[in-house]
Short mmCIF file of C-alpha atoms in Angstrom, two decimals:
data_model
loop_
_atom_site.label_atom_id
_atom_site.label_comp_id
_atom_site.label_asym_id
_atom_site.label_seq_id
_atom_site.Cartn_x
_atom_site.Cartn_y
_atom_site.Cartn_z
CA UNK A 1 12.72 26.63 -18.37
CA UNK A 2 10.91 24.88 -15.56
CA UNK A 3 12.42 21.35 -14.67
CA UNK A 4 10.54 18.58 -12.92
CA UNK A 5 11.86 17.23 -9.91
CA UNK A 6 12.06 13.56 -9.02
CA UNK A 7 10.85 14.24 -5.27
CA UNK A 8 7.85 16.00 -6.44
CA UNK A 9 6.59 12.86 -8.14
CA UNK A 10 6.47 11.27 -4.62
CA UNK A 11 3.13 12.78 -4.26
CA UNK A 12 1.79 12.34 -7.79
CA UNK A 13 -1.13 9.99 -6.72
CA UNK A 14 -1.99 12.00 -3.51
CA UNK A 15 -5.01 13.63 -4.94
CA UNK A 16 -6.02 10.66 -6.88
CA UNK A 17 -9.88 10.04 -7.34
CA UNK A 18 -11.80 8.32 -10.10
CA UNK A 19 -13.07 11.12 -12.09
CA UNK A 20 -9.82 13.25 -12.70
CA UNK A 21 -7.51 10.38 -11.76
CA UNK A 22 -4.21 11.91 -11.01
CA UNK A 23 -5.01 15.46 -12.33
CA UNK A 24 -4.35 16.96 -9.14
CA UNK A 25 -0.76 15.34 -8.98
CA UNK A 26 -0.13 16.46 -12.55
CA UNK A 27 -1.09 20.13 -12.00
CA UNK A 28 0.75 20.03 -8.13
CA UNK A 29 4.03 18.64 -9.75
CA UNK A 30 4.01 21.38 -12.72
CA UNK A 31 3.17 23.94 -10.44
CA UNK A 32 6.57 22.78 -8.02
CA UNK A 33 8.50 22.39 -11.36
CA UNK A 34 8.64 26.47 -11.72
CA UNK A 35 6.17 26.40 -14.58
CA UNK A 36 5.20 30.18 -14.89
CA UNK A 37 1.67 31.23 -13.80
CA UNK A 38 0.03 31.95 -16.96
CA UNK A 39 1.04 28.62 -18.54
CA UNK A 40 -0.19 26.71 -15.22
CA UNK A 41 -3.57 28.51 -15.43
CA UNK A 42 -3.76 27.81 -18.90
CA UNK A 43 -2.90 23.97 -18.24
CA UNK A 44 -5.28 23.85 -15.35
CA UNK A 45 -8.05 25.03 -17.78
CA UNK A 46 -7.11 23.01 -20.63
CA UNK A 47 -7.27 19.92 -18.43
CA UNK A 48 -10.38 20.93 -16.64
CA UNK A 49 -13.06 17.92 -16.37
CA UNK A 50 -10.33 15.67 -17.80
CA UNK A 51 -8.69 12.57 -16.47
CA UNK A 52 -5.05 12.24 -16.60
CA UNK A 53 -3.23 9.04 -15.36
CA UNK A 54 0.18 7.69 -15.35
CA UNK A 55 2.39 5.78 -12.86
CA UNK A 56 4.19 7.71 -10.33
CA UNK A 57 7.74 6.81 -11.19
CA UNK A 58 7.23 7.10 -15.14
CA UNK A 59 5.21 10.31 -14.81
CA UNK A 60 8.29 12.41 -15.23
CA UNK A 61 8.16 11.59 -19.01
CA UNK A 62 4.57 13.28 -19.41
CA UNK A 63 5.07 16.16 -17.09
CA UNK A 64 8.65 17.05 -18.32
CA UNK A 65 7.22 17.22 -21.88
CA UNK A 66 4.79 19.84 -20.62
CA UNK A 67 7.27 21.69 -18.31
CA UNK A 68 9.46 22.45 -21.30
CA UNK A 69 6.77 24.34 -23.07
CA UNK A 70 7.96 27.67 -24.39
CA UNK A 71 4.61 29.54 -24.87
CA UNK A 72 0.97 28.97 -25.00
CA UNK A 73 0.53 27.27 -28.34
CA UNK A 74 3.79 25.18 -27.50
CA UNK A 75 1.96 24.28 -24.33
CA UNK A 76 -1.28 23.14 -25.94
CA UNK A 77 0.47 20.65 -28.19
CA UNK A 78 2.90 19.41 -25.49
CA UNK A 79 -0.21 19.21 -23.19
CA UNK A 80 -2.13 17.19 -25.73
CA UNK A 81 0.60 14.72 -26.47
CA UNK A 82 1.51 14.19 -22.66
CA UNK A 83 -2.16 13.60 -21.57
CA UNK A 84 -3.20 11.22 -24.38
CA UNK A 85 -0.13 9.47 -25.24
CA UNK A 86 2.66 9.88 -22.78
CA UNK A 87 0.99 9.51 -19.26
CA UNK A 88 -1.01 6.47 -20.42
CA UNK A 89 2.13 4.97 -21.86
CA UNK A 90 4.06 5.60 -18.59
CA UNK A 91 0.97 4.37 -16.51
CA UNK A 92 0.84 1.14 -18.60
CA UNK A 93 4.88 0.57 -18.59
CA UNK A 94 4.84 1.38 -14.85
CA UNK A 95 2.02 -0.84 -13.93
CA UNK A 96 3.59 -3.67 -15.86
CA UNK A 97 7.30 -3.24 -14.51
CA UNK A 98 6.39 -2.37 -11.13
CA UNK A 99 2.98 -4.19 -10.22
CA UNK A 100 3.64 -7.17 -12.88
CA UNK A 101 7.26 -7.90 -12.21
CA UNK A 102 9.17 -6.04 -9.82
CA UNK A 103 6.79 -6.31 -6.95
CA UNK A 104 6.53 -10.17 -7.25
CA UNK A 105 10.01 -10.80 -7.53
CA UNK A 106 10.77 -8.61 -4.36
CA UNK A 107 7.99 -10.45 -2.75
CA UNK A 108 9.43 -13.99 -3.99
CA UNK A 109 12.87 -12.88 -2.40
CA UNK A 110 11.58 -11.76 0.84
CA UNK A 111 9.41 -14.91 1.34
CA UNK A 112 12.44 -17.17 0.44
CA UNK A 113 14.53 -15.19 3.16
CA UNK A 114 11.58 -15.66 5.53
CA UNK A 115 11.51 -19.06 4.92
CA UNK A 116 15.22 -19.78 5.42
CA UNK A 117 14.74 -17.61 8.57
CA UNK A 118 11.91 -19.80 9.89
CA UNK A 119 13.73 -22.86 8.97
CA UNK A 120 16.77 -21.37 11.19
CA UNK A 121 14.45 -20.69 14.06
CA UNK A 122 12.66 -24.15 13.95
CA UNK A 123 16.21 -25.64 14.06
CA UNK A 124 16.88 -23.88 17.34
CA UNK A 125 19.07 -21.15 16.00
CA UNK A 126 18.91 -17.86 18.26
CA UNK A 127 17.88 -15.11 15.86
CA UNK A 128 17.66 -11.56 17.30
CA UNK A 129 14.27 -9.96 16.81
CA UNK A 130 15.42 -7.20 14.57
CA UNK A 131 16.78 -9.89 12.08
CA UNK A 132 13.16 -10.88 11.16
CA UNK A 133 12.76 -7.56 9.69
CA UNK A 134 15.66 -8.28 7.06
CA UNK A 135 13.63 -10.01 4.34
CA UNK A 136 10.95 -7.28 4.12
CA UNK A 137 13.52 -4.63 4.29
CA UNK A 138 15.25 -6.34 1.23
CA UNK A 139 12.13 -6.39 -0.56
CA UNK A 140 11.20 -2.88 0.40
CA UNK A 141 14.65 -1.21 -0.28
CA UNK A 142 14.60 -3.14 -3.66
CA UNK A 143 11.31 -1.80 -4.58
CA UNK A 144 12.16 1.89 -3.40
CA UNK A 145 15.50 2.02 -4.93
CA UNK A 146 14.02 0.86 -8.50
CA UNK A 147 11.21 3.47 -8.01
CA UNK A 148 13.83 6.06 -7.14
CA UNK A 149 15.87 5.17 -10.20
CA UNK A 150 12.75 5.53 -12.67
CA UNK A 151 11.78 8.55 -11.05
CA UNK A 152 14.84 10.42 -11.58
CA UNK A 153 15.23 8.98 -15.09
CA UNK A 154 11.91 10.07 -16.31
CA UNK A 155 11.97 13.42 -14.54
CA UNK A 156 15.52 14.26 -16.37
CA UNK A 157 14.44 13.02 -19.71
CA UNK A 158 15.03 15.78 -22.16
CA UNK A 159 12.98 15.65 -25.51
CA UNK A 160 15.99 13.78 -27.08
CA UNK A 161 16.04 11.19 -24.28
CA UNK A 162 12.22 10.85 -24.65
CA UNK A 163 12.15 9.83 -28.02
CA UNK A 164 15.14 7.55 -27.45
CA UNK A 165 13.21 5.80 -24.61
CA UNK A 166 9.88 5.71 -26.38
CA UNK A 167 11.70 3.82 -29.38
CA UNK A 168 13.90 1.50 -26.95
CA UNK A 169 11.36 0.94 -24.09
CA UNK A 170 14.22 0.42 -21.59
CA UNK A 171 11.67 -1.01 -19.32
CA UNK A 172 11.27 -3.94 -21.49
CA UNK A 173 14.98 -4.90 -20.74
CA UNK A 174 14.23 -4.84 -16.90
CA UNK A 175 11.19 -7.08 -17.41
CA UNK A 176 13.11 -9.39 -19.82
CA UNK A 177 15.81 -9.62 -16.82
CA UNK A 178 13.39 -9.92 -14.00
CA UNK A 179 11.35 -12.88 -15.43
CA UNK A 180 14.00 -15.53 -14.99
CA UNK A 181 15.03 -14.16 -11.60
CA UNK A 182 11.34 -14.23 -10.49
CA UNK A 183 11.13 -17.73 -11.66
CA UNK A 184 14.18 -19.00 -9.97
CA UNK A 185 13.20 -17.27 -6.58
CA UNK A 186 9.64 -18.98 -6.72
CA UNK A 187 11.26 -22.26 -7.32
CA UNK A 188 13.86 -21.80 -4.48
CA UNK A 189 10.76 -20.94 -2.40
CA UNK A 190 8.85 -23.96 -3.38
CA UNK A 191 12.13 -26.27 -2.49
CA UNK A 192 12.76 -24.46 0.78
CA UNK A 193 8.89 -25.10 1.80
CA UNK A 194 9.19 -28.64 0.82
CA UNK A 195 12.18 -29.33 2.49
CA UNK A 196 10.82 -27.78 5.70
CA UNK A 197 7.61 -29.72 5.57
CA UNK A 198 9.57 -33.26 4.94
CA UNK A 199 12.23 -32.34 7.56
CA UNK A 200 10.21 -30.63 10.60
CA UNK A 201 6.82 -31.93 11.93
CA UNK A 202 6.21 -28.69 14.06
CA UNK A 203 6.53 -26.34 11.15
CA UNK A 204 4.39 -28.36 8.83
CA UNK A 205 1.47 -26.06 8.75
CA UNK A 206 3.79 -23.13 7.87
CA UNK A 207 5.53 -25.04 5.21
CA UNK A 208 2.28 -26.06 3.38
CA UNK A 209 1.10 -22.45 3.38
CA UNK A 210 4.21 -21.56 1.64
CA UNK A 211 4.32 -24.54 -0.53
CA UNK A 212 0.60 -24.33 -1.61
CA UNK A 213 0.56 -20.41 -2.06
CA UNK A 214 3.83 -20.81 -4.19
CA UNK A 215 2.19 -23.47 -6.34
CA UNK A 216 -0.93 -21.35 -6.66
CA UNK A 217 0.57 -18.33 -7.69
CA UNK A 218 3.13 -20.02 -10.06
CA UNK A 219 0.10 -21.52 -12.03
CA UNK A 220 -1.70 -18.24 -11.53
CA UNK A 221 0.83 -16.39 -13.50
CA UNK A 222 1.08 -18.89 -16.31
CA UNK A 223 -1.98 -20.78 -17.09
CA UNK A 224 -5.43 -19.81 -18.83
CA UNK A 225 -7.94 -17.86 -16.73
CA UNK A 226 -10.10 -20.76 -15.73
CA UNK A 227 -7.50 -23.23 -14.53
CA UNK A 228 -5.77 -20.58 -13.22
CA UNK A 229 -8.48 -19.45 -10.86
CA UNK A 230 -9.21 -23.13 -10.23
CA UNK A 231 -5.76 -23.92 -8.86
CA UNK A 232 -5.27 -20.71 -7.11
CA UNK A 233 -8.59 -21.31 -5.08
CA UNK A 234 -7.44 -24.79 -4.50
CA UNK A 235 -4.16 -23.63 -3.22
CA UNK A 236 -5.77 -21.25 -0.79
CA UNK A 237 -8.07 -23.71 0.47
CA UNK A 238 -4.81 -26.06 0.92
CA UNK A 239 -3.36 -23.36 3.00
CA UNK A 240 -6.34 -22.68 5.13
CA UNK A 241 -6.73 -26.49 5.55
CA UNK A 242 -3.18 -26.75 6.96
CA UNK A 243 -3.74 -23.92 9.23
CA UNK A 244 -6.87 -25.56 10.48
CA UNK A 245 -4.94 -28.80 10.96
CA UNK A 246 -2.39 -27.18 12.95
CA UNK A 247 -5.11 -25.98 15.31
CA UNK A 248 -5.31 -29.82 16.49
CA UNK A 249 -1.79 -30.35 16.64
CA UNK A 250 -0.94 -28.18 19.74
CA UNK A 251 -1.59 -27.81 23.33
CA UNK A 252 -3.90 -24.81 24.09
CA UNK B 1 1.81 0.45 31.63
CA UNK B 2 3.94 3.04 29.96
CA UNK B 3 5.70 0.35 28.03
CA UNK B 4 2.41 -0.91 26.70
CA UNK B 5 0.96 2.68 26.10
CA UNK B 6 4.26 3.50 24.14
CA UNK B 7 3.76 0.20 22.12
CA UNK B 8 0.16 0.94 21.15
CA UNK B 9 1.02 4.69 20.11
CA UNK B 10 3.97 3.16 18.05
CA UNK B 11 1.79 0.49 16.42
CA UNK B 12 -0.79 3.25 15.40
CA UNK B 13 1.98 5.50 14.18
CA UNK B 14 3.48 2.56 11.86
CA UNK B 15 -0.26 2.04 10.75
CA UNK B 16 -0.54 5.54 9.91
CA UNK B 17 2.80 5.64 8.12
CA UNK B 18 1.84 2.56 6.27
CA UNK B 19 -1.24 4.14 4.93
CA UNK B 20 0.43 7.09 3.76
CA UNK B 21 3.18 4.95 2.09
CA UNK B 22 0.33 2.55 0.43
CA UNK B 23 -1.48 5.45 -1.77
CA UNK B 24 -0.29 8.74 -1.17
CA UNK B 25 3.71 8.76 -1.03
CA UNK B 26 4.87 5.12 -2.36
CA UNK B 27 8.45 5.77 -1.73
CA UNK B 28 9.77 3.71 1.16
CA UNK B 29 7.81 0.64 0.54
CA UNK B 30 7.24 0.02 4.10
CA UNK B 31 3.67 -1.09 3.02
CA UNK B 32 5.15 -4.08 1.86
CA UNK B 33 3.26 -6.82 4.00
CA UNK B 34 6.31 -8.58 5.13
CA UNK B 35 7.83 -5.97 6.39
CA UNK B 36 4.99 -4.15 7.85
CA UNK B 37 3.62 -7.42 9.37
CA UNK B 38 7.22 -8.10 10.88
CA UNK B 39 7.45 -4.42 12.43
CA UNK B 40 4.00 -4.90 13.80
CA UNK B 41 5.34 -8.04 15.36
CA UNK B 42 8.30 -6.48 16.82
CA UNK B 43 6.29 -3.74 18.36
CA UNK B 44 3.48 -6.10 19.79
CA UNK B 45 6.11 -8.46 21.46
CA UNK B 46 6.37 -11.30 18.59
CA UNK B 47 8.42 -10.82 15.63
CA UNK B 48 8.10 -14.43 14.56
CA UNK B 49 4.24 -14.07 14.57
CA UNK B 50 4.22 -10.84 12.91
CA UNK B 51 6.63 -12.18 10.16
CA UNK B 52 4.35 -15.17 9.69
CA UNK B 53 1.37 -12.84 9.11
CA UNK B 54 3.29 -10.67 6.75
CA UNK B 55 4.49 -13.79 4.73
CA UNK B 56 0.50 -14.64 4.64
CA UNK B 57 -0.53 -11.48 3.21
CA UNK B 58 2.24 -11.07 0.95
CA UNK B 59 1.83 -14.32 -0.59
CA UNK B 60 -1.96 -14.29 -0.97
CA UNK B 61 -1.75 -11.05 -2.85
CA UNK B 62 1.86 -10.57 -4.55
CA UNK B 63 1.06 -8.35 -7.22
CA UNK B 64 -2.02 -6.51 -7.16
CA UNK B 65 -2.34 -4.16 -10.26
CA UNK B 66 -4.24 -0.84 -9.56
CA UNK B 67 -5.51 -0.54 -13.18
CA UNK B 68 -8.42 1.34 -14.09
CA UNK B 69 -8.60 3.14 -10.38
CA UNK B 70 -10.01 0.00 -8.98
CA UNK B 71 -10.10 -0.14 -5.05
CA UNK B 72 -7.54 -2.44 -3.99
CA UNK B 73 -7.62 -4.22 -0.26
CA UNK B 74 -5.00 -2.27 2.09
CA UNK B 75 -2.57 -5.14 2.31
CA UNK B 76 0.09 -3.06 4.27
CA UNK B 77 -2.55 -2.21 6.82
CA UNK B 78 -4.17 -5.60 7.05
CA UNK B 79 -0.47 -6.90 7.61
CA UNK B 80 0.06 -4.34 10.53
CA UNK B 81 -3.12 -5.06 11.94
CA UNK B 82 -2.85 -8.87 11.64
CA UNK B 83 0.73 -8.84 12.85
CA UNK B 84 -0.04 -6.94 15.67
CA UNK B 85 -3.04 -9.19 16.54
CA UNK B 86 -0.89 -12.38 16.01
CA UNK B 87 1.96 -11.05 18.12
CA UNK B 88 -0.47 -10.28 21.03
CA UNK B 89 -2.00 -13.55 20.85
CA UNK B 90 1.38 -15.12 20.64
CA UNK B 91 2.90 -13.41 23.62
CA UNK B 92 -0.01 -14.72 25.63
CA UNK B 93 1.52 -18.42 25.31
CA UNK B 94 4.26 -19.86 27.22
CA UNK B 95 7.68 -18.67 25.84
CA UNK B 96 8.37 -22.36 24.72
CA UNK B 97 5.51 -22.48 22.22
CA UNK B 98 6.81 -21.91 18.65
CA UNK B 99 4.09 -20.69 16.73
CA UNK B 100 0.29 -21.33 17.47
CA UNK B 101 -2.13 -21.90 14.74
CA UNK B 102 -4.91 -20.10 16.77
CA UNK B 103 -3.15 -16.73 16.78
CA UNK B 104 -2.31 -17.05 13.12
CA UNK B 105 -5.94 -17.69 12.28
CA UNK B 106 -6.72 -14.70 14.78
CA UNK B 107 -4.15 -12.59 12.95
CA UNK B 108 -5.37 -13.64 9.47
CA UNK B 109 -8.99 -12.71 10.37
CA UNK B 110 -7.95 -9.37 11.78
CA UNK B 111 -5.89 -8.86 8.74
CA UNK B 112 -8.58 -9.49 6.13
CA UNK B 113 -10.90 -7.21 8.20
CA UNK B 114 -8.27 -4.46 8.26
CA UNK B 115 -7.77 -4.97 4.57
CA UNK B 116 -11.22 -4.71 3.84
CA UNK B 117 -11.88 -1.66 5.90
CA UNK B 118 -8.88 0.12 4.49
CA UNK B 119 -10.44 -0.33 1.14
CA UNK B 120 -13.78 0.88 1.82
CA UNK B 121 -12.10 4.03 3.91
CA UNK B 122 -10.09 4.60 0.44
CA UNK B 123 -13.12 5.17 -1.31
CA UNK B 124 -14.28 7.73 1.09
CA UNK B 125 -10.83 9.58 0.93
CA UNK B 126 -11.04 9.64 -2.98
CA UNK B 127 -14.23 11.47 -2.31
CA UNK B 128 -12.56 13.95 -0.29
CA UNK B 129 -9.70 14.24 -2.63
CA UNK B 130 -12.13 15.06 -5.43
CA UNK B 131 -13.92 17.85 -3.12
CA UNK B 132 -10.31 19.12 -2.32
CA UNK B 133 -9.07 19.24 -5.75
CA UNK B 134 -12.01 20.95 -7.18
CA UNK B 135 -11.73 23.59 -4.31
CA UNK B 136 -8.01 24.09 -5.24
CA UNK B 137 -9.07 24.51 -8.84
CA UNK B 138 -11.66 27.13 -8.15
CA UNK B 139 -9.13 29.19 -5.99
CA UNK B 140 -6.66 29.05 -8.92
CA UNK B 141 -9.35 30.07 -11.27
CA UNK B 142 -10.69 33.00 -9.26
CA UNK B 143 -6.96 34.12 -8.66
CA UNK B 144 -7.62 34.70 -4.87
CA UNK B 145 -5.14 35.27 -2.47
CA UNK B 146 -4.79 31.84 -1.46
CA UNK B 147 -4.46 30.64 -4.82
CA UNK B 148 -0.69 29.87 -4.99
CA UNK B 149 -0.65 27.33 -2.34
CA UNK B 150 -4.00 25.94 -3.01
CA UNK B 151 -2.80 22.70 -4.59
CA UNK B 152 0.00 22.30 -1.90
CA UNK B 153 -2.75 22.53 0.60
CA UNK B 154 -4.76 20.02 -0.88
CA UNK B 155 -1.79 17.70 -1.02
CA UNK B 156 -0.89 18.15 2.57
CA UNK B 157 -4.64 17.48 3.46
CA UNK B 158 -4.52 14.31 1.71
CA UNK B 159 -1.58 13.17 3.32
CA UNK B 160 -3.06 14.04 6.74
CA UNK B 161 -6.29 12.30 5.86
CA UNK B 162 -4.49 9.08 4.71
CA UNK B 163 -2.70 9.04 8.02
CA UNK B 164 -5.72 9.33 9.81
CA UNK B 165 -7.30 6.61 7.85
CA UNK B 166 -4.55 4.15 8.98
CA UNK B 167 -4.64 5.36 12.57
CA UNK B 168 -8.68 5.04 12.71
CA UNK B 169 -8.84 1.49 11.18
CA UNK B 170 -5.83 0.02 13.18
CA UNK B 171 -7.55 1.45 16.33
CA UNK B 172 -10.82 -0.03 15.46
CA UNK B 173 -9.87 -3.47 14.41
CA UNK B 174 -6.94 -3.90 16.97
CA UNK B 175 -9.28 -3.01 19.92
CA UNK B 176 -11.74 -5.49 18.39
CA UNK B 177 -8.94 -8.02 18.24
CA UNK B 178 -7.94 -7.03 21.88
CA UNK B 179 -11.31 -7.82 23.13
CA UNK B 180 -11.36 -11.26 21.06
CA UNK B 181 -8.05 -12.17 22.61
CA UNK B 182 -9.32 -11.37 26.15
CA UNK B 183 -12.56 -13.41 25.42
CA UNK B 184 -10.06 -16.39 24.45
CA UNK B 185 -8.11 -15.84 27.65
CA UNK B 186 -11.48 -16.01 30.06
CA UNK B 187 -12.72 -19.15 28.28
CA UNK B 188 -9.24 -20.59 28.63
CA UNK B 189 -8.40 -21.06 24.95
CA UNK B 190 -5.15 -19.20 25.37
CA UNK B 191 -2.75 -19.31 28.35
CA UNK B 192 -2.57 -16.09 30.21
CA UNK B 193 0.61 -13.94 31.22
CA UNK B 194 -0.58 -11.15 33.38
CA UNK B 195 1.23 -7.98 31.90
CA UNK B 196 -0.87 -8.59 28.83
CA UNK B 197 -4.02 -8.76 30.30
CA UNK B 198 -3.40 -5.29 31.52
CA UNK B 199 -2.28 -4.07 28.34
CA UNK B 200 -5.26 -5.65 26.40
CA UNK B 201 -7.59 -4.03 29.03
CA UNK B 202 -6.06 -0.79 28.69
CA UNK B 203 -6.19 -1.14 24.76
CA UNK B 204 -9.73 -2.29 24.47
CA UNK B 205 -11.11 0.38 27.07
CA UNK B 206 -9.29 3.34 25.85
CA UNK B 207 -9.04 2.74 22.06
CA UNK B 208 -12.21 1.50 21.28
CA UNK B 209 -14.46 4.25 21.93
CA UNK B 210 -11.99 6.92 20.59
CA UNK B 211 -11.46 5.08 17.54
CA UNK B 212 -14.89 4.59 16.86
CA UNK B 213 -15.99 7.94 17.62
CA UNK B 214 -13.45 9.21 14.98
CA UNK B 215 -14.57 6.70 12.45
CA UNK B 216 -18.09 7.37 12.94
CA UNK B 217 -17.13 11.38 12.61
CA UNK B 218 -15.31 10.60 9.16
CA UNK B 219 -18.28 8.15 8.09
CA UNK B 220 -20.87 11.05 8.84
CA UNK B 221 -18.88 13.57 7.10
CA UNK B 222 -18.77 11.44 4.00
CA UNK B 223 -22.41 10.81 4.35
CA UNK B 224 -22.97 14.55 4.53
CA UNK B 225 -20.72 15.27 1.42
CA UNK B 226 -22.41 12.56 -0.69
CA UNK B 227 -25.80 14.01 0.31
CA UNK B 228 -24.72 17.75 -0.85
CA UNK B 229 -23.40 16.27 -3.73
CA UNK B 230 -26.59 14.45 -4.82
CA UNK B 231 -28.60 17.61 -3.95
CA UNK B 232 -26.59 19.63 -5.91
CA UNK B 233 -27.03 17.14 -8.90
CA UNK B 234 -30.76 17.22 -8.24
CA UNK B 235 -30.59 21.19 -8.63
CA UNK B 236 -28.82 21.08 -11.75
CA UNK B 237 -31.21 18.61 -13.13
CA UNK B 238 -34.17 20.82 -12.44
CA UNK B 239 -32.28 23.82 -13.90
CA UNK B 240 -31.68 21.67 -17.07
#
């Protein structure tokens, strides 16, 4: 029986295009999983002119389901379930988890660390140049580890685990845990920006940027669409205004 | 001079890596704007300016959802370009200057341009992916000698094309940013530190024609593909 490897999911979206979406990646991962040639060709023929889309970290659920096919009739049944149900489910769960919660939380963490770093620099603390990369590294490592964990989990899932995950939706637990963490981090970012703006005249522009972006994004995530857009645009305008104001505040 | 050449080569390599990381191989997450901008700033001589640009780009778009195959701005690429442009500008100022609003504006403009160019070039790449995939599928169906590795070759080609996209977009926008920096120096709007004058001259004179030539070649190839595709559609219509 063939098995999907987590590392092959890395290139799941390599051949992404609007018509077939991730069909190329789907076929590639199945081929690398060791699916026998007659079944692979049958998969390719059944998916011809069809769009398949999922999230790279969650695609293992759909791909593993197909890779466990025993014969042609089993393949047809599994392929239909994977392409029409499991792959879209993985896509929506992955987008919601990664783009909707994990990425903003990691971004907030990185921005908070960056704000603290800027505060230290403004206060005359000598910071080695490599340390400036630390906030970004923290965010990147957090996202990369989460991606690797879900790639491994989804690719190793057998039929019983798949059924259990479909009913329990473990990604919802992640989302529930991330929501308050993100809120605390954004609040911390706002406080750091405000403190910076009050205490340091020279760094006021950068602080205004952080504060206005933070306020705009916080409202953007919670309020209704009209207000949300308005406040976000206002926040960006404030940020750019702060930048423009900084132009007059320094010698050429 | 060798040091500047090395820095520019490393910057373009970083842009290529970020471009691969953004869409093709989202594993390392080096395309996070805070990280990408800071690394570009370190390479270009001012980590603080790079970090600030990275913060700006990350804060403006913290959570883009790629739903429905929508073309998103290339934030990582934009952060590399903006971070490098801002760091170049900042490095021209006296060392005591904390952070210049002018170079941040310059970097932000470069970042937005780079993100927009990255977005439009992604559209061209998707057309190429469609052509590569359909060729691979044809080979698989025909059972030709090349069939077993057809998909692997298509994936490899996609990775290389993505790296080339990052390299070309960064090359073009950074060359323009270098000329803008040079103009600001000539008009006295930024202080001049001699070594970077040479670096900017070198970057502008060498990179602009090469990058523009390669980008034009890529655009021409995409135009030919589109024309061939519409001719095929017209033929199919006549037959129908």
